[in-house]
Coordinates of C-alpha atoms and ligand atoms in Angstrom, one line a residue:
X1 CA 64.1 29.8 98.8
X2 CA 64.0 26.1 97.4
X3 CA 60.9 24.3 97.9
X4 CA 61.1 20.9 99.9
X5 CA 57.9 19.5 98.5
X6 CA 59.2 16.6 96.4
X7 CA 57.1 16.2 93.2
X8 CA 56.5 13.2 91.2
X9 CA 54.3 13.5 88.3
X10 CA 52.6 10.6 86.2
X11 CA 50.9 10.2 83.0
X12 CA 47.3 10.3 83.9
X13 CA 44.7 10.4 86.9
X14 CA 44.6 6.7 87.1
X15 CA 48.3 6.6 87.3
X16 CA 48.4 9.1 90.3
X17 CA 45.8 7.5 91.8
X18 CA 47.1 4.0 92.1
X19 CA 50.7 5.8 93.9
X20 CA 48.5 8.0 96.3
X21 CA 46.7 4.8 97.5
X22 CA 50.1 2.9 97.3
X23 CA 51.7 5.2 99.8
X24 CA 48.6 4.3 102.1
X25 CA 48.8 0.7 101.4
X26 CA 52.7 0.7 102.6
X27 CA 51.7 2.4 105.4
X28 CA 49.5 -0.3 106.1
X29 CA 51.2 -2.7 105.9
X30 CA 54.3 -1.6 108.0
X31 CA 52.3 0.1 110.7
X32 CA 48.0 -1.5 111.1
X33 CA 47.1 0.9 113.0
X34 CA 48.4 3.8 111.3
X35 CA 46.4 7.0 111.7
X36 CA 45.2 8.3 108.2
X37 CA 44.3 11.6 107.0
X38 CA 41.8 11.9 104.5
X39 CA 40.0 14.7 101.9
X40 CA 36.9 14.6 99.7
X41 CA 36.4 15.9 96.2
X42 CA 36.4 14.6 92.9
X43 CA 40.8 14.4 93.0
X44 CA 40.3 11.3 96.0
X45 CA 37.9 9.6 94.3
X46 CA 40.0 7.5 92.0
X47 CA 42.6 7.3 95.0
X48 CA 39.7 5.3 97.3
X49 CA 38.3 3.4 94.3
X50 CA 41.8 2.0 94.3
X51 CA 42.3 1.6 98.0
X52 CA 38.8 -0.4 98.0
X53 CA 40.4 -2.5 95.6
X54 CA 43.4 -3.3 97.1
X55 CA 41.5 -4.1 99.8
X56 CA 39.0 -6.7 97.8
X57 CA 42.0 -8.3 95.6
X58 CA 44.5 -8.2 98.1
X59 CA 43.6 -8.0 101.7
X60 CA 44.6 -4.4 102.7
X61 CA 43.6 -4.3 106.0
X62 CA 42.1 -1.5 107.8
X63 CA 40.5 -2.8 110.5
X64 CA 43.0 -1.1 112.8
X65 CA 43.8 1.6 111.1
X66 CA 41.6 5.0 112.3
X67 CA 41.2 7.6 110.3
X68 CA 40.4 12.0 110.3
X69 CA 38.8 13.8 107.5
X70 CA 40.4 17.0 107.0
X71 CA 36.9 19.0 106.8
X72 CA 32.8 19.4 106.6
X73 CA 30.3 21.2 106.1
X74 CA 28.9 23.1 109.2
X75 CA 24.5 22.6 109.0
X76 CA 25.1 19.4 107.3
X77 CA 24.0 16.1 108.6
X78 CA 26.0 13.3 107.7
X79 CA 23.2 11.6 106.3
X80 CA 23.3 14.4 103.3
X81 CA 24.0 13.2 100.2
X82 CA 26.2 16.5 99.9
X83 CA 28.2 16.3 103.7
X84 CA 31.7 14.8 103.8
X85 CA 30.7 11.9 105.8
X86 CA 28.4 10.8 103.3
X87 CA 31.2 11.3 100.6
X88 CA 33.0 8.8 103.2
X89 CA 30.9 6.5 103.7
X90 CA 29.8 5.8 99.6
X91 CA 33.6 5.8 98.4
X92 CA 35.9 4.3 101.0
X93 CA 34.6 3.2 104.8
X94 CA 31.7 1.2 103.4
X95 CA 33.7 -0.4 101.5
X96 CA 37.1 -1.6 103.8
X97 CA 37.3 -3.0 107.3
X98 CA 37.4 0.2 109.0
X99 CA 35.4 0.4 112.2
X100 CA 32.8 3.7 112.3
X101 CA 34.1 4.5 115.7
X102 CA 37.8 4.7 114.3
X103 CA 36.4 7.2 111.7
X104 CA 36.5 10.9 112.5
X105 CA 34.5 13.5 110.7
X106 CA 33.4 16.4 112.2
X107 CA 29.9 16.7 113.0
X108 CA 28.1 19.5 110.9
X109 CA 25.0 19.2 112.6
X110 CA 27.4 20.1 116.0
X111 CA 25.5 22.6 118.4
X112 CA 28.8 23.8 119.3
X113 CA 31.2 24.1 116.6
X114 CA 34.2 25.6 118.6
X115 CA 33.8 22.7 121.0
X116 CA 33.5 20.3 118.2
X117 CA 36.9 21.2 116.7
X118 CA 38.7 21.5 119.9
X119 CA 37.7 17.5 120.7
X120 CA 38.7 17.0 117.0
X121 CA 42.0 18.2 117.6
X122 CA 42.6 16.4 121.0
X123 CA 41.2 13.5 119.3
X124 CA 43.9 13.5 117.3
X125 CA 46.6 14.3 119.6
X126 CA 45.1 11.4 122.2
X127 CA 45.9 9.0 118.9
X128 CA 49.3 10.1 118.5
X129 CA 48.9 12.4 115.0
X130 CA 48.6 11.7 111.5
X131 CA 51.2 9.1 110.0
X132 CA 49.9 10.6 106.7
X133 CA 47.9 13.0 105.3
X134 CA 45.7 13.1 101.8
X135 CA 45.4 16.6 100.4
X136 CA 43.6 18.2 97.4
X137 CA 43.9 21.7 95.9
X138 CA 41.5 24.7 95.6
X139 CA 42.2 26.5 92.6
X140 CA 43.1 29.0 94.7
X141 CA 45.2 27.6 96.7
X142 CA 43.4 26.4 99.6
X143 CA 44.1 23.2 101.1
X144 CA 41.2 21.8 103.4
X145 CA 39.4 24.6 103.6
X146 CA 42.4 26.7 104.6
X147 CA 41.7 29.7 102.1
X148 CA 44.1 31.9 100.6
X149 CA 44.9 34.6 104.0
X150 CA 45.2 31.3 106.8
X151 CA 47.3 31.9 109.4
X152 CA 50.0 28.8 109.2
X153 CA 49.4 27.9 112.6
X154 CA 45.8 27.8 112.7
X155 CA 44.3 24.7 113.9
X156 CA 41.0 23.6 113.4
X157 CA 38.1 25.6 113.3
X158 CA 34.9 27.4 112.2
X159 CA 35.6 29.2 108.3
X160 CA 33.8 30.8 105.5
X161 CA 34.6 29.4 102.6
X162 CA 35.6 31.7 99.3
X163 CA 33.2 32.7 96.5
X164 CA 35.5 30.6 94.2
X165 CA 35.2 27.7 96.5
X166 CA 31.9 28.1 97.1
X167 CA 31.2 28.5 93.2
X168 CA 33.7 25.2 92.5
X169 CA 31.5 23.3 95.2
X170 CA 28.4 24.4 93.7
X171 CA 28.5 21.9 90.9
X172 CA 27.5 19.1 93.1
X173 CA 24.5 20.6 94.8
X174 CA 21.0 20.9 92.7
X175 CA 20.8 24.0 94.2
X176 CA 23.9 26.5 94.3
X177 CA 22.2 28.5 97.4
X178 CA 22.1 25.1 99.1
X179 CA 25.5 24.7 99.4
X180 CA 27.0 25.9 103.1
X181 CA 28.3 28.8 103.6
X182 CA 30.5 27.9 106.8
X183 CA 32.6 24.9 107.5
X184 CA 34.8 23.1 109.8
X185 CA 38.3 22.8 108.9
X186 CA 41.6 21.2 110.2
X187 CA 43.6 24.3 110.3
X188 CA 46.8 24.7 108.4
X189 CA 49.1 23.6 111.6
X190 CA 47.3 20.2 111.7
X191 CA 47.7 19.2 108.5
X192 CA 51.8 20.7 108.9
X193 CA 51.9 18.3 112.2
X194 CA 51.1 15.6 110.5
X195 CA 54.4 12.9 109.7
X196 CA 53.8 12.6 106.4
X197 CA 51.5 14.7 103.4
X198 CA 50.4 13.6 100.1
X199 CA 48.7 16.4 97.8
X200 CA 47.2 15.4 95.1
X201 CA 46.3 17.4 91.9
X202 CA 44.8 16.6 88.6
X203 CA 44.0 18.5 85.5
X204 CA 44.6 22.2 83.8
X205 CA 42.9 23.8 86.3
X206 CA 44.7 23.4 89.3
X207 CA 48.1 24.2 87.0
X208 CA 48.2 27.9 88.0
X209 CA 47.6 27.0 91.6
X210 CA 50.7 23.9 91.8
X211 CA 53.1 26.5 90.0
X212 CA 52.4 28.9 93.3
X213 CA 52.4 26.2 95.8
X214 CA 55.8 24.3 94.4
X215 CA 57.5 27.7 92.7
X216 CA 56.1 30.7 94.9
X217 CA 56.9 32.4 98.1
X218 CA 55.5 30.3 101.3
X219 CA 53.2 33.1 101.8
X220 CA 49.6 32.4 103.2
X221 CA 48.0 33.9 100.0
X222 CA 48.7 30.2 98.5
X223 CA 48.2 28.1 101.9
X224 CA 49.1 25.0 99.8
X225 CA 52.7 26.8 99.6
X226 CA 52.7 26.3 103.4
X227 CA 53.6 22.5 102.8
X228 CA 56.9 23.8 101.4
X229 CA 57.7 24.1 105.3
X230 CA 57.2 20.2 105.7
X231 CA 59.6 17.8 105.7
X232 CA 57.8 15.3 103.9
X233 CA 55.5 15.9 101.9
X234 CA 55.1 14.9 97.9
X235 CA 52.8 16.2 95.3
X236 CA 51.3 13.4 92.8
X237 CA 50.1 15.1 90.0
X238 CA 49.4 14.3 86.3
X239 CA 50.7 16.3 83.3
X240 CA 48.4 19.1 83.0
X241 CA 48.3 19.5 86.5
X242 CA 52.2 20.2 86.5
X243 CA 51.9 22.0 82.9
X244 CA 53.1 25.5 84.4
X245 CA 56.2 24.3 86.3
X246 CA 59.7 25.4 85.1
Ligands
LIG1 C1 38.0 18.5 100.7 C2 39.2 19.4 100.7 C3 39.3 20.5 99.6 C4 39.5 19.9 98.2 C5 39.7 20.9 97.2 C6 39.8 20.3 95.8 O1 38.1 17.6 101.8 O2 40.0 19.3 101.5 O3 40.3 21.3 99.9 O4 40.6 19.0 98.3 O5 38.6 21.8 97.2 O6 38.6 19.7 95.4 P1 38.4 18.8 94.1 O7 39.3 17.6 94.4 O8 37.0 18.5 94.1 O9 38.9 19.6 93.0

């Protein structure tokens, strides 16, 4: 089967960066309110340096725009220097004219987790869904923290993350034992609701893992490959990140 994920790739991180937050600024600008849906990691980070800058030099506005973060880490407050909303708060919201009550992360520190994700889901549905969403790529696959085995129409929900996730997270913690070993994730049918996806994927390392998602089987072993069943969605990814695609 042909893949529909459209795939553009550019010279360098910065490159794929500035069309990532480009395809949020448009958005933006043709629809104020849009509903954004946004990851963390190291691949975003250029993408919101660029969105905080578009917003600086030339007025992007976000200050109707509400936004859902694709994941977090359950035990976490989001005062940790290591929890998603903290990674929110230091590289895009603090920085734009979002309002904190249009910004939707789950709550690690939730007493009831199951509860937590079914009001993040409604949430969502009571805004009308996700005009677009922002996506990284596990190494292995996983998108959010839909690992490698997801059901395609989970929705969100409590997960343990892989070793190799686990491992690949490590690197930011002082302490690898520190770093949670459950999370809350949009499941894989949230992010395929959503109107429009952009994954984004930089570097030699996530090589092996594009080639499945674009070139494989839509099989749940590579969840990413589960985008191929979208109708819109793009992969923005720099030359070593698309080294492995015929
Ligand atoms: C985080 C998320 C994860 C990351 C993935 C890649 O919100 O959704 O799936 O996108 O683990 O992480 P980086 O970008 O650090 O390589």
């Amino acid at each position: 089967m042909s893949s529909r994920i459209d795939v553009c790739v550019l010279d360098d991180a910065s490159a794929v960066a500035v069309a990532a937050a480009g395809l949020f600024a448009e958005l933006l600008r043709r629809r104020p309110d849009a509903v954004l849906g946004l990851a963390t990691g190291s691949t975003p980070e250029p993408v919101y340096a660029e969105m905080v800058r578009l917003h600086r030099d030339e007025g992007l506005g976000f200050a109707r725009a509400r936004a859902f973060n694709l994941d977090e880490y359950l035990g976490l407050d989001g005062d940790h220097d290591q929890s998603y909303r903290f990674f929110m708060q230091k590289h895009l919201f603090d920085h734009v004219d979002i309002f904190p009550w249009n910004t939707f992360v789950f709550d690690g520190k939730t007493a009831d987790p199951e509860q937590e994700c079914l009001a993040f889901e409604a949430k969502i549905r009571a805004v009308g869904g996700v005009d677009l969403w922002l996506l990284g790529l596990g190494t292995n696959g996983h998108i959010a923290f839909n690992e490698p085995g997801s059901d395609p129409t989970s929705r969100s929900r409590v997960v343990t993350p892989d070793a190799e996730t686990a491992e690949a997270n490590s690197r930011h913690f002082a302490d690898p034992a520190e770093v949670p070993t459950e999370a809350l994730t949009a499941g894989v049918s949230t992010i395929l609701d959503g109107r429009q996806i952009v994954l984004v994927a930089l570097g030699a390392h996530k090589a092996d893992a594009v080639a499945r998602a674009i070139e494989g089987n839509r099989s749940p072993d590579c969840p990413a490959s589960l985008l191929q069943g979208h109708a819109d969605c793009t992969f923005l990814l720099d030359r070593a990140a698309a080294s492995q695609l015929s």
